[in-house]
PDB file of C-alpha atoms in Angstrom:
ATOM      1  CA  UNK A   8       0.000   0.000   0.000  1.00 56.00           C
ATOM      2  CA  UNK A   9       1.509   3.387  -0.821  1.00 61.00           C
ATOM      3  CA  UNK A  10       1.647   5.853   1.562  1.00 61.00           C
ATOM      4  CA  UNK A  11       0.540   9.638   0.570  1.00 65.00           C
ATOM      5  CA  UNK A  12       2.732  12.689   1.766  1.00 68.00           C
ATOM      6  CA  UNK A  13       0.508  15.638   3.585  1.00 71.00           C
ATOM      7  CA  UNK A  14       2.198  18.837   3.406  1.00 71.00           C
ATOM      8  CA  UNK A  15       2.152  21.167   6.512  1.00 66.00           C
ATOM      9  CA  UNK A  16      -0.880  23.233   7.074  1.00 68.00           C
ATOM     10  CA  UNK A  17      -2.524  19.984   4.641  1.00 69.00           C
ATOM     11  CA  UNK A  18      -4.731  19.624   7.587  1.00 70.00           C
ATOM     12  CA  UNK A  19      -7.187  21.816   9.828  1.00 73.00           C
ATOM     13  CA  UNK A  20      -7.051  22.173  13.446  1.00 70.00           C
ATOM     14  CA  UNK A  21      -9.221  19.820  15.244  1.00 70.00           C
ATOM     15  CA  UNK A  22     -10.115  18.077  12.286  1.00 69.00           C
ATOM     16  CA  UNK A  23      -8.684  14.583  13.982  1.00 71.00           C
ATOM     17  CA  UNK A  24     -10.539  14.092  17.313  1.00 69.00           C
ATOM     18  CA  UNK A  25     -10.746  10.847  19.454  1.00 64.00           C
ATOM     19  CA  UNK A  26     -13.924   9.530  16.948  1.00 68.00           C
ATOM     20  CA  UNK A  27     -11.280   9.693  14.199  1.00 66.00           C
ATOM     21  CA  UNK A  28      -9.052   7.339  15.830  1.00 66.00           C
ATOM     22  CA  UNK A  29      -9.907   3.329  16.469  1.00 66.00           C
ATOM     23  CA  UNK A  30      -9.522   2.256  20.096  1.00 64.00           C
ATOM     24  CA  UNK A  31      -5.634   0.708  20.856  1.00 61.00           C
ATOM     25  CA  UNK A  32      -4.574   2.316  17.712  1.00 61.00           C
ATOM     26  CA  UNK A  33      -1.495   3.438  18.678  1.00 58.00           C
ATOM     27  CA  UNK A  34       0.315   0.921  21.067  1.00 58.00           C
ATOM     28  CA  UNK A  35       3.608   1.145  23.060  1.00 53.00           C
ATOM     29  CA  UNK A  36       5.526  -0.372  19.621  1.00 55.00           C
ATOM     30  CA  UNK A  37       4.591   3.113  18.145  1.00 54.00           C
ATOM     31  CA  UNK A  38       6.207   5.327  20.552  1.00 50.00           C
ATOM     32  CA  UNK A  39       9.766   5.772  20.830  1.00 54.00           C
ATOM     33  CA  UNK A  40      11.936   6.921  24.029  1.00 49.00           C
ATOM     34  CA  UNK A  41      10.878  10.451  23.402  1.00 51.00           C
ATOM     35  CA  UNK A  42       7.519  10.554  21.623  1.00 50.00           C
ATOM     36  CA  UNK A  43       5.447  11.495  24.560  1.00 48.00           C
ATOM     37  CA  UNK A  44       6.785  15.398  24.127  1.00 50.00           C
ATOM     38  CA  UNK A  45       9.186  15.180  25.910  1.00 46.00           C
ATOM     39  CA  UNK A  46       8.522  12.498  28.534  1.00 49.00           C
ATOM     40  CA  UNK A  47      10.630   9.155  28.926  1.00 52.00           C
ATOM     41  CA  UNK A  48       8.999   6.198  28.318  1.00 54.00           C
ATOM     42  CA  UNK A  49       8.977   5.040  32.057  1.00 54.00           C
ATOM     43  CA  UNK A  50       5.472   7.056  31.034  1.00 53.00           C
ATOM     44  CA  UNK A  51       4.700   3.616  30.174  1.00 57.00           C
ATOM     45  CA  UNK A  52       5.803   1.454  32.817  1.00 61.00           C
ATOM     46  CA  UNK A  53       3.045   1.783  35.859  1.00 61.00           C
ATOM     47  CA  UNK A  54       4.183   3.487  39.413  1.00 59.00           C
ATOM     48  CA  UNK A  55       5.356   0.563  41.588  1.00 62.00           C
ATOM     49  CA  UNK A  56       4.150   0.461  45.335  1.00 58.00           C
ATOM     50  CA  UNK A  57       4.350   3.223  47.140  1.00 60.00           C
ATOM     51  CA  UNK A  58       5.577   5.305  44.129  1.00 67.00           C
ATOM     52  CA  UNK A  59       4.541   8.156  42.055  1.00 68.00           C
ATOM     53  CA  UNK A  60       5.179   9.336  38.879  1.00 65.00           C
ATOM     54  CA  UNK A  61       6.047  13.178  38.927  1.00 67.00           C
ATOM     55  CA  UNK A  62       6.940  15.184  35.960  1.00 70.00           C
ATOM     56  CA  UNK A  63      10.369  17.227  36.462  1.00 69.00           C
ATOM     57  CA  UNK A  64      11.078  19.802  33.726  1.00 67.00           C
ATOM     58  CA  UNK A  65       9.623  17.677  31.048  1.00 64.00           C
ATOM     59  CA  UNK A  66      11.429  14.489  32.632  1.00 70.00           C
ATOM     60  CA  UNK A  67       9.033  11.664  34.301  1.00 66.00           C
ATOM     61  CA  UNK A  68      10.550  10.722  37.805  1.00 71.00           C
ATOM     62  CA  UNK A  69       9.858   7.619  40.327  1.00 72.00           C
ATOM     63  CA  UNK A  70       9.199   9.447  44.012  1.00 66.00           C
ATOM     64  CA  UNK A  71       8.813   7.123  46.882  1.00 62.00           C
ATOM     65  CA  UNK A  72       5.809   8.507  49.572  1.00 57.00           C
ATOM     66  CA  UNK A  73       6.054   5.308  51.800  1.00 55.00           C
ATOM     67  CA  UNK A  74       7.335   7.778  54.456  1.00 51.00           C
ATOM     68  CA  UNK A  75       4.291   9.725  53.810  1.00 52.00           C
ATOM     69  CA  UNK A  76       1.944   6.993  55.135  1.00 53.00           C
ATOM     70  CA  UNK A  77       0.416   6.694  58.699  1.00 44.00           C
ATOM     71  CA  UNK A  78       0.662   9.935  59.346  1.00 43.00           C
ATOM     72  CA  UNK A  79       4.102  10.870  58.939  1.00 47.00           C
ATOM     73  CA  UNK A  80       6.337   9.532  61.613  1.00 85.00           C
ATOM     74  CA  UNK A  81       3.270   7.379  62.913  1.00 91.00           C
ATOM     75  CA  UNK A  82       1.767   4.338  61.409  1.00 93.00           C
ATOM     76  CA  UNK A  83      -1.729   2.857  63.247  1.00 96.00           C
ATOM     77  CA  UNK A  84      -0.877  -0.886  64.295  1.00 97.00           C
ATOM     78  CA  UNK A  85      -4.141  -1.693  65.985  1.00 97.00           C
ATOM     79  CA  UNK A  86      -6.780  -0.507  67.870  1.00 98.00           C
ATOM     80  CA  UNK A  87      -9.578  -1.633  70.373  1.00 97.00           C
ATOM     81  CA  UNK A  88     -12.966   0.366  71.129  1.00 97.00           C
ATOM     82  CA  UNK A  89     -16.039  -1.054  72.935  1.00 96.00           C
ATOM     83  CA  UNK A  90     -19.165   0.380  74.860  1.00 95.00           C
ATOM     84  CA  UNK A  91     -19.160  -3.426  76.181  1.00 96.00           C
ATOM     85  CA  UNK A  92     -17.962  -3.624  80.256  1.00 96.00           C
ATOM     86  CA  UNK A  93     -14.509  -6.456  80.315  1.00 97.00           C
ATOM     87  CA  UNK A  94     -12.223  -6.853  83.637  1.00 97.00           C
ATOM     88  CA  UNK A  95      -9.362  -5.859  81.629  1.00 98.00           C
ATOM     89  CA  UNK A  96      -8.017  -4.413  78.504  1.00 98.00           C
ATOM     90  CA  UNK A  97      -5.904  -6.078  76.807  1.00 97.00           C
ATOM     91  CA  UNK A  98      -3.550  -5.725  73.211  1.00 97.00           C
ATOM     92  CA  UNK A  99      -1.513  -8.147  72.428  1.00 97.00           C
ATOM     93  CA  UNK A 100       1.144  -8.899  69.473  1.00 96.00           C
ATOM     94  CA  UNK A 101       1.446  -5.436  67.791  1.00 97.00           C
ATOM     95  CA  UNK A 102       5.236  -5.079  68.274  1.00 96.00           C
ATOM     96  CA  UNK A 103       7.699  -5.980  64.981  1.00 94.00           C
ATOM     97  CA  UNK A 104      11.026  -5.507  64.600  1.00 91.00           C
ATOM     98  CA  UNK A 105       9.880  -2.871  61.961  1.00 91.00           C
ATOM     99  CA  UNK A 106       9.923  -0.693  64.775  1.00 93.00           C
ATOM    100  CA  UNK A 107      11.452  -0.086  68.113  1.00 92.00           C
ATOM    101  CA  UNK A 108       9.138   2.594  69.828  1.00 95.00           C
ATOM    102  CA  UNK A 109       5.119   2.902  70.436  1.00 97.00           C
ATOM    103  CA  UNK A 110       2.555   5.569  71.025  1.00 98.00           C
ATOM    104  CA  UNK A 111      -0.396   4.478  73.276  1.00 98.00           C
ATOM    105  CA  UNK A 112      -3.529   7.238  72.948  1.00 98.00           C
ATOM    106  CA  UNK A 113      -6.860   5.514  75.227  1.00 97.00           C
ATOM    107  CA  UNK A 114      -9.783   6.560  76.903  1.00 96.00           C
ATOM    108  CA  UNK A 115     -10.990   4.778  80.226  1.00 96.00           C
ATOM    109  CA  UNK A 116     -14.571   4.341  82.078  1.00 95.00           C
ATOM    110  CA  UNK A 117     -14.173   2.481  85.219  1.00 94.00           C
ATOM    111  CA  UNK A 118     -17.733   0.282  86.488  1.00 94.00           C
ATOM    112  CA  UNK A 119     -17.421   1.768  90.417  1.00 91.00           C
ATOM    113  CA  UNK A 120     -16.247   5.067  91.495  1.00 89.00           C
ATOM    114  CA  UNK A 121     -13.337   6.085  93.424  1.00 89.00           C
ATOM    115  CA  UNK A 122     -11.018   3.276  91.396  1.00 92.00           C
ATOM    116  CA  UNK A 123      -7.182   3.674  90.786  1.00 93.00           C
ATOM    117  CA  UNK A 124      -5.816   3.027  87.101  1.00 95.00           C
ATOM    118  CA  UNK A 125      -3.038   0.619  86.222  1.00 97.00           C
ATOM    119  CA  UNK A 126      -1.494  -0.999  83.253  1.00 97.00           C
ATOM    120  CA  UNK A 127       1.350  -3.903  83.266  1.00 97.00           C
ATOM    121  CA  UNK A 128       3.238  -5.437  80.204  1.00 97.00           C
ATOM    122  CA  UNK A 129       2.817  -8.385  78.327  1.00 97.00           C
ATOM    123  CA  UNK A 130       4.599 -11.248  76.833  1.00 95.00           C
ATOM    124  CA  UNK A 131       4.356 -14.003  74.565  1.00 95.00           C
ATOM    125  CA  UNK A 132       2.861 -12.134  71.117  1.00 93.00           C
ATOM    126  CA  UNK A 133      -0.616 -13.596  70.020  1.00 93.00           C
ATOM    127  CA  UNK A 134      -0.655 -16.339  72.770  1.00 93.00           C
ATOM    128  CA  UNK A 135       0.145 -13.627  75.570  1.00 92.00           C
ATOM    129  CA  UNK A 136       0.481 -13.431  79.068  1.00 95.00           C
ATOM    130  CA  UNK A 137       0.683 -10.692  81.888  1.00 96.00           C
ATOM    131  CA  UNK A 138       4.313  -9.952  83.367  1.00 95.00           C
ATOM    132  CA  UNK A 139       4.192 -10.131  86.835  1.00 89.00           C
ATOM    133  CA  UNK A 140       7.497 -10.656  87.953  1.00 81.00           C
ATOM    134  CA  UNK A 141       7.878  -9.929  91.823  1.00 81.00           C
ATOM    135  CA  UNK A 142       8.259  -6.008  92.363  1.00 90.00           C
ATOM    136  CA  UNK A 143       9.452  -5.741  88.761  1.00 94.00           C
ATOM    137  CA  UNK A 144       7.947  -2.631  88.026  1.00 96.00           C
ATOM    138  CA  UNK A 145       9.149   1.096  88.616  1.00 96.00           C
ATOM    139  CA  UNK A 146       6.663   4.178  88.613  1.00 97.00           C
ATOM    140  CA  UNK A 147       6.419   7.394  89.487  1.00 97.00           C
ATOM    141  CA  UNK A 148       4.432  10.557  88.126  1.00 94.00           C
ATOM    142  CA  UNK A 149       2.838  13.920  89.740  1.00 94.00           C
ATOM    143  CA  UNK A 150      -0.188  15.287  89.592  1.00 93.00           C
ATOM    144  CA  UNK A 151      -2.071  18.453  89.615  1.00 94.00           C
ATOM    145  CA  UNK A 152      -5.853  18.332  91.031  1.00 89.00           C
ATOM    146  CA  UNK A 153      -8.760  20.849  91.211  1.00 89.00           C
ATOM    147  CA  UNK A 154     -11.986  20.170  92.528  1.00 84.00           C
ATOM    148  CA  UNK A 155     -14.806  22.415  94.477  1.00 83.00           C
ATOM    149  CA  UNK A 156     -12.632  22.824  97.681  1.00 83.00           C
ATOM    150  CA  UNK A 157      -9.902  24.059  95.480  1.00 88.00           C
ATOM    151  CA  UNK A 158      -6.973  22.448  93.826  1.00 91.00           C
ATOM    152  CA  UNK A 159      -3.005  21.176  94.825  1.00 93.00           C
ATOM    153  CA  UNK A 160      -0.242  18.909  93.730  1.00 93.00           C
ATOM    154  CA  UNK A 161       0.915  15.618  94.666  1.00 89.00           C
ATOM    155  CA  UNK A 162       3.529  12.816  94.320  1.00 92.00           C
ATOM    156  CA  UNK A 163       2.936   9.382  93.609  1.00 93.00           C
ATOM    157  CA  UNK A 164       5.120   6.430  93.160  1.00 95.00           C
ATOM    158  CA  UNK A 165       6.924   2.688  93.800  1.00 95.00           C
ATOM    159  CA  UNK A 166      10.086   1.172  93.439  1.00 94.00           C
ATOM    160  CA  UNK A 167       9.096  -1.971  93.225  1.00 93.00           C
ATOM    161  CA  UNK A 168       5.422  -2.784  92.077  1.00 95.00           C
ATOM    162  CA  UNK A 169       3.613  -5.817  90.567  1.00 94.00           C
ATOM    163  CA  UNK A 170       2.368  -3.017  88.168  1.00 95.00           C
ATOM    164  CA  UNK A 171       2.434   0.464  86.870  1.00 96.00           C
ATOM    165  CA  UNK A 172      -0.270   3.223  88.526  1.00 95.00           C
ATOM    166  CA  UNK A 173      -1.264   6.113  86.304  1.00 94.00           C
ATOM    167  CA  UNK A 174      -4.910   7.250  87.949  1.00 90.00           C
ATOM    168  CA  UNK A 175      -6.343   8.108  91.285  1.00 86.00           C
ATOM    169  CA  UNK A 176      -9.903   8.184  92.268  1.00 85.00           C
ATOM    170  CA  UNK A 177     -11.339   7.733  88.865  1.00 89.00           C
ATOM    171  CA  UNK A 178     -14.902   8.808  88.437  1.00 85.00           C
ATOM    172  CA  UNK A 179     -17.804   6.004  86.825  1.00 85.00           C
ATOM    173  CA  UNK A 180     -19.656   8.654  84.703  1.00 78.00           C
ATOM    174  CA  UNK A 181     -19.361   7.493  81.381  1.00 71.00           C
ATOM    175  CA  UNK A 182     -20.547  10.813  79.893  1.00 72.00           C
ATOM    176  CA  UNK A 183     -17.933  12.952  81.323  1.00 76.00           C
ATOM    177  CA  UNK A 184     -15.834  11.253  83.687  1.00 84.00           C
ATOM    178  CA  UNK A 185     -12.990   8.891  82.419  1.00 89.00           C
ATOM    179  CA  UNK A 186      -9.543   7.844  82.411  1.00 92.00           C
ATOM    180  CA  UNK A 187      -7.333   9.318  79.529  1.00 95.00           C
ATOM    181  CA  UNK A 188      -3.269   8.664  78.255  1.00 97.00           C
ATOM    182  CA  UNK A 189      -1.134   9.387  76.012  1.00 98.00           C
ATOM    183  CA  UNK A 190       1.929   6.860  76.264  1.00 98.00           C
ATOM    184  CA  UNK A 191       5.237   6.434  74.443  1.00 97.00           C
ATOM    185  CA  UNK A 192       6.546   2.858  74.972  1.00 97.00           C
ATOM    186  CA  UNK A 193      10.085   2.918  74.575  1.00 96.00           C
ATOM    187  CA  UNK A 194      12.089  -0.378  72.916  1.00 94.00           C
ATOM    188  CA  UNK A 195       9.416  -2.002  74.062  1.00 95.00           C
ATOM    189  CA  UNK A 196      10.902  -5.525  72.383  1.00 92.00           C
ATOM    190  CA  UNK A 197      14.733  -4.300  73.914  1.00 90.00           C
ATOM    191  CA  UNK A 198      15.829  -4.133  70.192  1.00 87.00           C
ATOM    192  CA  UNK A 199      18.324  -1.663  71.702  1.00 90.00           C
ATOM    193  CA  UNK A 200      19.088  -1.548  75.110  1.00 90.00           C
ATOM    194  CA  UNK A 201      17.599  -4.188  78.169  1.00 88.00           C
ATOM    195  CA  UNK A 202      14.506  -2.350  79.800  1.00 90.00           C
ATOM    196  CA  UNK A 203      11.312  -1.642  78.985  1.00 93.00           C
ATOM    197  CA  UNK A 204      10.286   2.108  79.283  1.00 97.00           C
ATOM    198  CA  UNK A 205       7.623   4.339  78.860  1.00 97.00           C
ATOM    199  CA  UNK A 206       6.112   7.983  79.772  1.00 98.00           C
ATOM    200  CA  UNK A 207       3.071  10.060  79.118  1.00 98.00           C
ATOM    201  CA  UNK A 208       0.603  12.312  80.381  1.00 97.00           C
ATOM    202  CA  UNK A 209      -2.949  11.517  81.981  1.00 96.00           C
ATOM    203  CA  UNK A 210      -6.275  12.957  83.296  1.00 94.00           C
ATOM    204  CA  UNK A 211      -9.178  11.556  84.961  1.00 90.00           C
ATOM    205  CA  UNK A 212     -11.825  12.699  86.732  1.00 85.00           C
ATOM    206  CA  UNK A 213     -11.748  13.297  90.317  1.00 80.00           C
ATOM    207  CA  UNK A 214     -14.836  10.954  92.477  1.00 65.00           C
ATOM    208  CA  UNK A 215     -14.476  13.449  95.248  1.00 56.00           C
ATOM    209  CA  UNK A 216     -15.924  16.893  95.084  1.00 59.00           C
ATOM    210  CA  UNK A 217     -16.448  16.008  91.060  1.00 69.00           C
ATOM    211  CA  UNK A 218     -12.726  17.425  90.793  1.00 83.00           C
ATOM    212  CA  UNK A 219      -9.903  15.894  87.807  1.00 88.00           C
ATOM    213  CA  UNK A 220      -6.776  15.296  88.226  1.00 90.00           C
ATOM    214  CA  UNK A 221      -3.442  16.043  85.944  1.00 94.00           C
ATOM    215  CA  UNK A 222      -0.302  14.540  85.262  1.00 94.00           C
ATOM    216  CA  UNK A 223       3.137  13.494  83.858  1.00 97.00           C
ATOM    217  CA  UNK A 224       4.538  10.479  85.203  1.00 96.00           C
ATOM    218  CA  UNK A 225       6.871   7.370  83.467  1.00 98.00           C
ATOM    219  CA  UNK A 226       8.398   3.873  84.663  1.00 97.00           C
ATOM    220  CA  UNK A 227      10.117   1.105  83.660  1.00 96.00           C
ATOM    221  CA  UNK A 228      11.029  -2.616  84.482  1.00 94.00           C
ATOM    222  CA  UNK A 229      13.626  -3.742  86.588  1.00 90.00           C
ATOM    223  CA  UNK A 230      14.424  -6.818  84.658  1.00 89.00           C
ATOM    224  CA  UNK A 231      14.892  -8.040  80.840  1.00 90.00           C
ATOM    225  CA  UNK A 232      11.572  -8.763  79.453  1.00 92.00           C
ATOM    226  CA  UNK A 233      10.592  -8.909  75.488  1.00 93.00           C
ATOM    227  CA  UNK A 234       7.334  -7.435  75.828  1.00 95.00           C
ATOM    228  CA  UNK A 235       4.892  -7.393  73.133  1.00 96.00           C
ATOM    229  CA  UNK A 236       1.723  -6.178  74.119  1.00 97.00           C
ATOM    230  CA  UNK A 237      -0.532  -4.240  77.103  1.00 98.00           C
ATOM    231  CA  UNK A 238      -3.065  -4.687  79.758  1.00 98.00           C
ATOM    232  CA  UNK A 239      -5.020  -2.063  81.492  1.00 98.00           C
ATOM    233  CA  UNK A 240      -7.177  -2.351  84.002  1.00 97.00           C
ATOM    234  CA  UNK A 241      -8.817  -0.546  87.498  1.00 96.00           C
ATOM    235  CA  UNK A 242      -8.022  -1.556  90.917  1.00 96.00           C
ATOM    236  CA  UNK A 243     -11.545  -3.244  91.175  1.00 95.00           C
ATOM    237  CA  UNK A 244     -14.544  -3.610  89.017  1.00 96.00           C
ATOM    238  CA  UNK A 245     -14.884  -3.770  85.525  1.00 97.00           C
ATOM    239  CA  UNK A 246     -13.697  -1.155  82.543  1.00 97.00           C
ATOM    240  CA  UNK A 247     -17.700  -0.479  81.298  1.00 96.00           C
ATOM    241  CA  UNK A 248     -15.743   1.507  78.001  1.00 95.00           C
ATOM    242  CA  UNK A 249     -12.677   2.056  76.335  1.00 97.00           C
ATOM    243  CA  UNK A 250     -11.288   3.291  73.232  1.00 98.00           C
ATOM    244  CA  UNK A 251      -7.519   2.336  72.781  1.00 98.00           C
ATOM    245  CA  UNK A 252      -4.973   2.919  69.574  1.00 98.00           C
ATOM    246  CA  UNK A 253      -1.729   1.503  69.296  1.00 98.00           C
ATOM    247  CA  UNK A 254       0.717   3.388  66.505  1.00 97.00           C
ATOM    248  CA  UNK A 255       4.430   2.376  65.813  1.00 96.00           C
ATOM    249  CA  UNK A 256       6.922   5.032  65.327  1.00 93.00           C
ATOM    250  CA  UNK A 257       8.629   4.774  62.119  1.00 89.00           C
ATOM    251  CA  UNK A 258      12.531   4.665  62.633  1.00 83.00           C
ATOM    252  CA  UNK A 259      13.381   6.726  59.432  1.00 69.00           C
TER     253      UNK A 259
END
């Protein structure tokens, strides 16, 4: 078949429009290197996982956003929520060597007023258990507290606990009065170093003279444990709610 030469100008603008042209008319074997004005062909080759393509100067370039993803340095592992009363709290198995540090962010309604709040540390991944090696556990945080008599500060702490505390007195209302942390769990799995660690900040509501209290506390254990997961719980009675999320912090 002979092919017929159209001279520049030969043709109007717009005159060829998609309708003009059959569907997969022009495949991948009709574009060279350059033929997508000015664009490479990677054009052609799809984005892998966690890539984009992004167009530099004319130039199409791979850009990784994986450390875009769980909200920057944070990436959701788990989480637990319930309106359902247990006797304890617990998340186990969402530590991975992909990460040697944890954020804890939960919400607490104890069954009975006038409760104290604890946690411990477990072991043993999806088959866990409760560490309770004898007096393993150090605490220690102060608190701020205002109620209708007025307000003050205290101490509270242990050198050797079964343990950690983190809540005095917590009110039963499950409209308004709960237990609330925000934890970091530090090399949690002792990836780095031999202890378990951890800090944060807390308020709860105050069962006498419908007061709250404030605080900053942290702990640790006294010996070598892997742990992998958490239990929380109140000194007696049930937790009626509790909304818990567990995020890893990314290492790079």
């Amino acid at each position: 078949m002979s092919k017929t030469t159209i001279p520049t100008g030969g043709i109007t603008a717009d005159a060829i429009d998609a309708t003009k042209i059959a569907d997969d008319a022009i495949s991948e074997e009709h574009l060279d290197a350059t033929a997508l004005t000015g664009h490479t062909a990677l054009g052609a080759t799809p984005a892998d996982t966690d890539e984009l393509l992004v167009s530099d100067a004319g130039t199409l370039k791979r850009v990784d956003y994986s450390y875009l993803k769980g909200g920057g340095g944070f990436e959701l592992l788990t989480a637990s929520r319930s309106t359902s009363a247990v006797a304890t709290v617990t998340i186990d198995d969402f530590t991975s060597s992909t990460y040697d540090h944890y954020r804890v962010i939960g919400t607490f309604v104890p069954a009975t007023d006038n409760v104290d709040f604890f946690f411990s540390a477990r072991t043993g991944g999806s088959s866990g258990a409760t560490y309770a090696g004898s007096n393993a556990y150090s605490w220690d945080y102060g608190a701020r507290y205002r109620n209708s008599g007025g307000g003050g500060s205290y101490d509270n702490g242990a050198h050797q606990d079964t343990k950690w505390k983190f809540g005095d007195n917590v009110d039963s209302d499950a409209d308004s009065h709960y237990m609330a942390l925000d934890l970091t769990l530090y090399d949690w799995t002792t990836n780095i170093h031999t202890r378990c660690m951890w800090r944060g900040s807390m308020i709860n509501n105050q069962d006498s003279g419908a007061g709250m209290h404030i605080g900053y506390g942290g702990g640790k254990l006294t010996s070598n444990i892997d742990a992998t997961g958490i239990l929380f719980q109140f000194s007696s009675g049930d937790v009626s709610e509790h909304s818990v999320s567990v995020f890893g912090i990314k290492k790079t």
